[in-house]
Each structure stands twice: as structure tokens, then as C-alpha cells.
Short mmCIF file of C-alpha atoms in Angstrom, two decimals:
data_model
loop_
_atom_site.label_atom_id
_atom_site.label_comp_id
_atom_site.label_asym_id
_atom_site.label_seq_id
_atom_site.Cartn_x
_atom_site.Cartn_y
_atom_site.Cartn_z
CA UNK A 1 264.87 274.61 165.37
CA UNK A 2 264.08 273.03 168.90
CA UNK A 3 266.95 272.78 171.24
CA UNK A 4 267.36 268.62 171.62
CA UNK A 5 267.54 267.01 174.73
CA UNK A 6 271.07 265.44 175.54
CA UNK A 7 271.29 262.38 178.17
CA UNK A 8 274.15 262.21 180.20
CA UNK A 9 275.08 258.99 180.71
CA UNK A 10 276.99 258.12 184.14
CA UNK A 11 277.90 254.81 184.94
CA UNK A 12 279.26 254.05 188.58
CA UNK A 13 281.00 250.71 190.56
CA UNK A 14 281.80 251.23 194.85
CA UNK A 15 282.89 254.66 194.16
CA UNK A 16 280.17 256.69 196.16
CA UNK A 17 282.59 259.50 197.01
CA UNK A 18 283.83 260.61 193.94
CA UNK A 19 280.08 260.65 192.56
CA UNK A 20 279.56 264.45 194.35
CA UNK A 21 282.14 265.88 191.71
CA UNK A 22 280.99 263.96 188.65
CA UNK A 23 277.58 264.43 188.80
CA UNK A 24 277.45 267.72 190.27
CA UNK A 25 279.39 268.77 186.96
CA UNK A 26 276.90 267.79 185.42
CA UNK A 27 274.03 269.32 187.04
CA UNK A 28 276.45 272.98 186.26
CA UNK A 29 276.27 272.10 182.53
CA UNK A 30 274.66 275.10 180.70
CA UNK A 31 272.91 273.72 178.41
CA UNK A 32 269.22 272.28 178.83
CA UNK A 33 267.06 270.71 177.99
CA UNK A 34 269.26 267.59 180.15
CA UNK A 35 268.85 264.85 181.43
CA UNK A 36 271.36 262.79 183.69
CA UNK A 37 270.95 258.80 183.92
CA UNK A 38 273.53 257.33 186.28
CA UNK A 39 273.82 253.66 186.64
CA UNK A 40 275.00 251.72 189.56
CA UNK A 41 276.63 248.66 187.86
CA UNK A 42 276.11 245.97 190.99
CA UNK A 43 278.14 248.22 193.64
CA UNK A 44 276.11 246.70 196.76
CA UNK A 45 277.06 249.56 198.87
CA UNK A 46 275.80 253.18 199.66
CA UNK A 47 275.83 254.20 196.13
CA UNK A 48 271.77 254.27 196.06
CA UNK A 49 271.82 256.21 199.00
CA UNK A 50 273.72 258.85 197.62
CA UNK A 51 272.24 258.81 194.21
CA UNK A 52 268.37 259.12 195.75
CA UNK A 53 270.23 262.31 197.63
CA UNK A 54 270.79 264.14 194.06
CA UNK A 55 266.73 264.17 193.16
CA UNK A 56 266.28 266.93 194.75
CA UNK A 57 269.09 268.61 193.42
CA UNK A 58 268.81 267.94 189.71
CA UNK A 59 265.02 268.90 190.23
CA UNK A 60 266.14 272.30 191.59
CA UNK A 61 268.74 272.34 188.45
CA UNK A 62 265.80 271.76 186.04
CA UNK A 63 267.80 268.37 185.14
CA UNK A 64 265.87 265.76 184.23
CA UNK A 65 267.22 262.95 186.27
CA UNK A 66 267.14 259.24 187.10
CA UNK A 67 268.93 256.00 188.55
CA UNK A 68 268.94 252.78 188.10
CA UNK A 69 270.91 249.33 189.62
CA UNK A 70 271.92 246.80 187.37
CA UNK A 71 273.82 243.66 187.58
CA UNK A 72 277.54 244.03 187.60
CA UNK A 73 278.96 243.27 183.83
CA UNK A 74 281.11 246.38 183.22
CA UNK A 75 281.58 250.10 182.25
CA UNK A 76 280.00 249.08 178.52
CA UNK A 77 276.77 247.46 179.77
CA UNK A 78 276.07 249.79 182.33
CA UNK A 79 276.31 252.58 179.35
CA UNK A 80 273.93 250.23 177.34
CA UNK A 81 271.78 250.29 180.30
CA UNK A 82 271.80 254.19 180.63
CA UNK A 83 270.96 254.85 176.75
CA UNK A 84 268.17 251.94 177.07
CA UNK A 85 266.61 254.28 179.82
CA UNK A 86 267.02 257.48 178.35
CA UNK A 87 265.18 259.61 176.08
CA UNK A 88 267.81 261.84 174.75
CA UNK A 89 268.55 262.83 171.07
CA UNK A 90 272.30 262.76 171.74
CA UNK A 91 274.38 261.37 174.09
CA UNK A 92 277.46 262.28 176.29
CA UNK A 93 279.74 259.81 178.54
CA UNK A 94 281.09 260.53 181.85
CA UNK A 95 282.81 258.33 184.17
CA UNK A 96 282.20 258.69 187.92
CA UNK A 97 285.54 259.94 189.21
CA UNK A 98 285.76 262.89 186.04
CA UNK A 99 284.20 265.88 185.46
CA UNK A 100 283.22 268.29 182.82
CA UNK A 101 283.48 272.52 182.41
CA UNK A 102 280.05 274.12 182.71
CA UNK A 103 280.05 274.75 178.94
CA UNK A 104 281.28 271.51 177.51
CA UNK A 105 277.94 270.44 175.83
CA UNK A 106 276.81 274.12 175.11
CA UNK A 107 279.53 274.21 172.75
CA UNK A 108 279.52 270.70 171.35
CA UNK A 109 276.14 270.31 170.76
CA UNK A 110 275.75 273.14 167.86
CA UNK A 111 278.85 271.64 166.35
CA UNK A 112 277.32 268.55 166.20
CA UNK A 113 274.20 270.08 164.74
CA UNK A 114 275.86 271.86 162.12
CA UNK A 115 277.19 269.09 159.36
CA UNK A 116 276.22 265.47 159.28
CA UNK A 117 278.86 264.09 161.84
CA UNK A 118 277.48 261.66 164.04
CA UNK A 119 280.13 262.04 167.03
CA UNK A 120 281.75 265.27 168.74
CA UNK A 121 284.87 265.08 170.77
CA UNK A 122 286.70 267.45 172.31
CA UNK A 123 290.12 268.11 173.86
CA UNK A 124 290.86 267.29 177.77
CA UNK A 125 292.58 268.11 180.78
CA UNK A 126 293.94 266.49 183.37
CA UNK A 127 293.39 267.51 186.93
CA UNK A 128 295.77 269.75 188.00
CA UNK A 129 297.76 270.37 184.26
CA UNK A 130 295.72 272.81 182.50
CA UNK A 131 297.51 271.84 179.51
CA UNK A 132 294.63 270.35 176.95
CA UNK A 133 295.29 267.24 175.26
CA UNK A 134 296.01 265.67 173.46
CA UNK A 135 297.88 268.26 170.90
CA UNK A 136 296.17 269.87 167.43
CA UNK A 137 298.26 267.64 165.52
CA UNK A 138 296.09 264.84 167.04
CA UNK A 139 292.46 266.30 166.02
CA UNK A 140 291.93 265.28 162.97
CA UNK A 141 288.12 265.51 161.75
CA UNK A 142 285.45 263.76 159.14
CA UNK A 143 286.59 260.21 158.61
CA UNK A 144 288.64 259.35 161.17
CA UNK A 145 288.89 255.26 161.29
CA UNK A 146 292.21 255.40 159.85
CA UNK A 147 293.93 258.16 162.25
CA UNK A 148 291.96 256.56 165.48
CA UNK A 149 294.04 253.62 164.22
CA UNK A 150 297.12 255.07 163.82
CA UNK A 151 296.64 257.05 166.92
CA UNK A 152 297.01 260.23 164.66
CA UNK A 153 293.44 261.39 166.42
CA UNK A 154 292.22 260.52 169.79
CA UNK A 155 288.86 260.54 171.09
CA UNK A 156 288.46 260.16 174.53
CA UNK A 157 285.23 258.69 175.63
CA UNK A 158 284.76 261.25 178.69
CA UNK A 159 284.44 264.06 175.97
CA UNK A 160 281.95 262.50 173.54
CA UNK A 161 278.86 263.57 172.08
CA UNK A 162 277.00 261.24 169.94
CA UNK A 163 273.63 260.98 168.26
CA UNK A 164 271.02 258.90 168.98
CA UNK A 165 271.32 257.67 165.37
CA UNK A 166 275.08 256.00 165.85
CA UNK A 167 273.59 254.00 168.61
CA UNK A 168 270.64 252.84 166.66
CA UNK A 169 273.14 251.89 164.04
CA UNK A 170 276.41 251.10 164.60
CA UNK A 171 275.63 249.47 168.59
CA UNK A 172 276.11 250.66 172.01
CA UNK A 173 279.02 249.55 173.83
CA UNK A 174 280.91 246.01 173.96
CA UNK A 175 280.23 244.21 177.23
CA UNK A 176 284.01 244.48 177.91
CA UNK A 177 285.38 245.47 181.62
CA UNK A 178 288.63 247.47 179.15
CA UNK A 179 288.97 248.99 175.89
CA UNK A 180 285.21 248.96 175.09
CA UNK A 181 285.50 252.87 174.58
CA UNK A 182 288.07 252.41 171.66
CA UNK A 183 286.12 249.98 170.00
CA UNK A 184 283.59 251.72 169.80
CA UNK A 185 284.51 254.64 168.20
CA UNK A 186 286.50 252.54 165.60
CA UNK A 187 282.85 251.42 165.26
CA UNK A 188 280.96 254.89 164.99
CA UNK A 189 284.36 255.63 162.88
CA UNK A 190 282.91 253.51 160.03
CA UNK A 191 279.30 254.88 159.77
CA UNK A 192 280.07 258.31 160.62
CA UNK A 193 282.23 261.48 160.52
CA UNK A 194 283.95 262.74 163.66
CA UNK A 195 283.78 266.63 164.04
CA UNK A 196 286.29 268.09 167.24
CA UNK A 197 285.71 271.10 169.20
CA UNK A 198 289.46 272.20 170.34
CA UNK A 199 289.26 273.25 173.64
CA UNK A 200 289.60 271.00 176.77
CA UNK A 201 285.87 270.81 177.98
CA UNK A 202 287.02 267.35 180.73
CA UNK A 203 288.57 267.50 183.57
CA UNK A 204 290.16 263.37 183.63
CA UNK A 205 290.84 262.88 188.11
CA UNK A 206 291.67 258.99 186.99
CA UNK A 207 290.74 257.72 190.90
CA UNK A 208 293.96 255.40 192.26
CA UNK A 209 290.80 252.58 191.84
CA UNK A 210 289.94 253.00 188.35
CA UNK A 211 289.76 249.57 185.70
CA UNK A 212 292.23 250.89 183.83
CA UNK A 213 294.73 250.96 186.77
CA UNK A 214 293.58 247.51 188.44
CA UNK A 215 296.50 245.12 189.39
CA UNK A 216 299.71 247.26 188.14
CA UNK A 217 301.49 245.74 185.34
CA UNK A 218 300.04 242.07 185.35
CA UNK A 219 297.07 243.80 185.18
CA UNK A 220 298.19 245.72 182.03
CA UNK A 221 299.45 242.09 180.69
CA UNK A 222 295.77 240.89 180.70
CA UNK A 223 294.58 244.53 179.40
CA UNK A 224 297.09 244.03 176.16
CA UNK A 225 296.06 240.33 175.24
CA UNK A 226 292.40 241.66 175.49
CA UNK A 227 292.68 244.69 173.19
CA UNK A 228 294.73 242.16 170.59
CA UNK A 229 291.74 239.85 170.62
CA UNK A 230 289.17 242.49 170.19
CA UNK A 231 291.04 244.21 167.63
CA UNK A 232 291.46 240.61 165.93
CA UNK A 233 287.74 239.73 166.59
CA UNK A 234 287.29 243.41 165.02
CA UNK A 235 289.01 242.47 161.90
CA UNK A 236 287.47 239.45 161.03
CA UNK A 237 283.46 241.14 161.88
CA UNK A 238 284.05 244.09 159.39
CA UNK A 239 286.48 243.20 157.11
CA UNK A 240 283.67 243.61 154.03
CA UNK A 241 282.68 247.14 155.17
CA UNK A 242 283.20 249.94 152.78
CA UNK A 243 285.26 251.98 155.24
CA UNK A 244 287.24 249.61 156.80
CA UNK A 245 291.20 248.91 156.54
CA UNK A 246 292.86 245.89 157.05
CA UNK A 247 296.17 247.67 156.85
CA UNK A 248 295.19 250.32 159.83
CA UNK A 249 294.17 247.59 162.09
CA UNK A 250 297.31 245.75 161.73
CA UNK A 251 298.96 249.20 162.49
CA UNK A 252 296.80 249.29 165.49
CA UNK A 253 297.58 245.99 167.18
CA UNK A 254 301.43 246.71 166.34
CA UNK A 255 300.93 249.71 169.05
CA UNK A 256 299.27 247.57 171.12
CA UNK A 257 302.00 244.99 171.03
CA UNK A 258 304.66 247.67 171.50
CA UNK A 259 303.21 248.46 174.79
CA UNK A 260 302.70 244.48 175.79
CA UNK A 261 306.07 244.12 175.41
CA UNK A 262 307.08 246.78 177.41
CA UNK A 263 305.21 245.81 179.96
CA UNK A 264 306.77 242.17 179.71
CA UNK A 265 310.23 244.15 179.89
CA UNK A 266 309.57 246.06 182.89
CA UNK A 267 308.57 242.99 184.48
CA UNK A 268 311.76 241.33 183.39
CA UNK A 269 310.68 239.27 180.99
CA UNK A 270 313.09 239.24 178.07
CA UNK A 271 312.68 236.34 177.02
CA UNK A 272 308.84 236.48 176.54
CA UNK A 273 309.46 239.71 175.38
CA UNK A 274 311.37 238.51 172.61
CA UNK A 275 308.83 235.68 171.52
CA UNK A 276 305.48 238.71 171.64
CA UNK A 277 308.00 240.54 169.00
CA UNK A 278 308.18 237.79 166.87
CA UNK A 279 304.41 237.41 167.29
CA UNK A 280 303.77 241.25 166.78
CA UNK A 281 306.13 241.27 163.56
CA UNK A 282 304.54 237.81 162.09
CA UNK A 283 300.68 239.21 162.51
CA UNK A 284 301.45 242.77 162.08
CA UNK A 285 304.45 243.02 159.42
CA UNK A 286 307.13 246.11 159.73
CA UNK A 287 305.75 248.05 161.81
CA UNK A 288 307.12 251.80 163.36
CA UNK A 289 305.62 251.01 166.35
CA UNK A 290 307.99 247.83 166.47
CA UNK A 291 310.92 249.07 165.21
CA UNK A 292 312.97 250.18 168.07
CA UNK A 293 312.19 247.00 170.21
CA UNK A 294 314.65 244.81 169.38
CA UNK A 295 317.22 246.77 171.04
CA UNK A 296 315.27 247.25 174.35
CA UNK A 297 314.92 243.36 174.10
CA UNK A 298 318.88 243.12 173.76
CA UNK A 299 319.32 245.91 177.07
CA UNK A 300 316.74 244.29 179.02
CA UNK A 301 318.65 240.75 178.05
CA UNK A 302 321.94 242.58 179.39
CA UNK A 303 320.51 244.05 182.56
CA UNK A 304 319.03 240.68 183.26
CA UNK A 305 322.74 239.21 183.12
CA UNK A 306 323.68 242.06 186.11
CA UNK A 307 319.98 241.27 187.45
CA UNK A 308 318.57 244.07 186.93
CA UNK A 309 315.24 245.48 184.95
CA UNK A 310 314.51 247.97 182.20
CA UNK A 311 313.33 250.70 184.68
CA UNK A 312 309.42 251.98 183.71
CA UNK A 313 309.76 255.92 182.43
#
């Protein structure tokens, strides 16, 4: 059987000097054929500069290689962008300020190849913790819509490896600025089996400047009433599919409330608070995930009496 050709798929926004690390990992990946496609999602900065600099190097590498500029519309079209260019069988994800281990897709890509799963993920670390995560009890494999749900399996976007074949029929990526990662693999969840390699083969650096960081927590405020409506929108699109589960949706946005209303606690916002639980409990029935917040609601309501806040953990 031929070896297949795996596209690595890098997009990249104003960050040209984490790109050295990123793509440099994954010019040391052992496996080949490879091909890297990295593109610059509107930075309007340097970025070209130092991407034209790596042609050399992937040549040298024996890396298949290539750039491209589009206009800026997020971390999900730039993806789209990447796959449109590339000529890969299967493809991996890597964001430009993380890294992989030299043998990540030597050892996903025969576990891939050996049943009919459509997506590989792996276990990660962070940099500086060597401690993979997230923990076995969190790798569950084969149908996994249900557990991605529940949050009973996680799989992280930086340490996927998907066939060409989930693309062509389940989609690419949403052209979302947050969560489009997570909706897609509830996507891929419904069409295919998920198989997991256990060790940590990503090295996450999360740069102080990353989307998922933007704008502290009234950022995270706008990053919750996103995820409900895409999880809502999600819902509604494949409610008639074979695989899906209204139930483990509901149990999906209840986590996703449970952390908006946290964040509306921390920013002292009882009151609110109070009114999203309501919300959460109305849309999203008895919950676990909402079980416990009534009583933070009642401390925060207290603390807010001595004016003080519900300190973050």
C-alpha cells in the first residue's frame, strides 16, 4: 500500500514570530510524503516575508510546501482555504503559535489507516507541563457525538488527523472567528468514527494574543452567547440525522451556560446571572452542569451586599 500524502494545514493572523516554532515543527515531522500549506488570513504585515523565507527550507526538508494570502474572515476560512489548495489524502491542523513532536503524524496516520475511522486525535501537552491531556477517562473512541457532547471525550483540533473523505462530506470549517473547531467535530462526529492515539503528540504555547483569549471576560461573554447560538443553529440543521441527539446537545449548551454564568459572576453580575440560569434551566432542563449554580448565585448576591466579587479560580 502507498504511503498517502498528508497536508498540513497552518493558518496564521499578525503573528510572524511565533510562525518559526510552528512551522518548523512541522518541517521535523517524520513522516513524508508532506506537504505544509500555511495561510495568511489578511495579516498586512511581514508575515509573507517570513513565509517566502521557509521555501527553501521545506525544499531542503523534502516538504512539499506553499502559501497563500487571503482575505481576513477567521481561523475556519483560512482552513477552508488551505484544504481548497492542497492535495493531500488526509489532513492535520495546526495553529501558528503550537507545535507538534517529530512523530505525531507517523503514529497517527497508520491508526487512521487501520479501521474505517474518518478522524484521529491524540492527547496534548501544554508547554512547559509534560503532563498529557486531557486524562484516559476522556478518550473515548468509535462514535463519539454523544461523549464530545458531554465532554466525556475531547478532541482538540491542534491534534487532528482527518481524511480527505470527512471534508468532502460532512464540510470544512464554519466561517466562525470561535468555536468553529468544536463544531466541527460534532459534525465529522455524525458521519464518522473517532479512533485516539494516547500519547501527547502537541505541544499547545496558547500566545497571550490568541482569539480565544481576546478581551478578558467580556470577551468570553460574547464567546458563550456565540457557542449557544451555534449549538442552537446546530440543533435545528441536523435534528433528522440518524446519529444525532437532541438530548446531548441540550447537555452541551447546559455546560456552556454554566461557564456564561460564571463569567457573569466574576464580573459581578448576579443579577444577570440569575436570569441566564433561568434561561439555561428553561432551554436545557435539569442539568449537572447547572446544578450547583444556584448557590454561587446566592454567594455572589451576598458578596455584592459587602461589595465584593466571586473571585475567578
Amino acid at each position: 500500500m502507498s504511503r498517502p500524502l498528508v497536508s498540513a494545514i497552518v493558518p496564521t493572523f499578525r503573528r510572524p514570530a511565533l510562525l518559526e516554532r510552528s512551522l518548523a515543527s512541522v518541517l521535523d515531522q517524520t513522516w513524508r510524503p508532506l506537504e505544509l500549506v500555511v495561510v495568511d488570513d489578511g495579516s498586512g504585515d511581514n508575515t509573507p516575508t517570513v513565509l517566502e523565507a521557509f521555501t527553501a527550507r521545506a525544499r531542503e526538508r523534502d516538504v512539499s510546501y506553499r502559501w497563500l494570502t487571503v482575505a481576513n474572515g477567521g481561523p475556519g476560512k483560512a482552513r477552508n482555504a488551505g484544504m481548497d489548495a492542497a492535495q493531500g489524502a488526509m489532513f492535520a491542523f495546526l495553529d501558528d503559535d503550537d507545535a507538534w513532536r517529530p512523530e505525531k503524524l507517523a503514529r497517527q496516520v497508520p491508526a487512521l489507516l487501520q479501521g474505517e475511522s474518518g478522524v484521529c486525535f491524540s492527547r496534548y501537552s501544554h508547554a512547559g507541563d509534560d503532563r498529557p491531556k486531557p486524562p484516559e477517562s476522556a478518550l473515548h473512541e468509535g462514535w463519539v457525538f454523544d461523549a464530545l457532547c458531554s465532554g466525556a471525550t475531547r478532541a482538540h483540533l491542534q491534534t487532528l488527523l482527518v481524511r480527505r473523505e470527512v471534508i468532502e462530506r460532512s464540510g470544512g470549517f464554519a466561517p466562525l472567528f470561535n468555536f468553529e473547531d468544536s463544531e466541527f467535530c460534532l459534525r465529522a462526529s455524525l458521519d464518522f468514527p473517532f479512533v485516539c492515539v494516547r500519547e501527547a503528540l502537541t505541544v499547545i504555547h496558547g500566545a497571550p494574543t490568541s482569539v480565544s483569549r481576546d478581551a478578558g471576560l467580556e470577551g468570553d461573554l460574547k464567546r458563550d452567547a456565540l457557542k449557544l447560538s451555534v449549538l442552537e443553529d446546530f440543533g435545528r440543521k441536523f435534528a433528522m440525522h440518524p446519529r444525532f441527539n437532541a438530548a446531548s446537545i441540550r447537555q452541551f449548551r447546559a455546560r456552556i451556560y454554566d461557564e456564561h454564568i460564571k463569567h457573569l459572576l466574576w464580573l459581578g453580575r448576579a443579577r444577570a446571572a440569575a436570569a441566564a440560569l433561568r434561561r439555561a434551566k428553561e432551554e436545557c432542563g435539569e442539568q449537572e452542569a447547572l446544578q450547583r449554580l444556584g448557590r454561587k448565585i446566592f454567594k455572589a448576591r451576598l458578596l455584592g451586599w459587602l461589595g465584593l466579587r466571586l473571585s475567578k479560580p
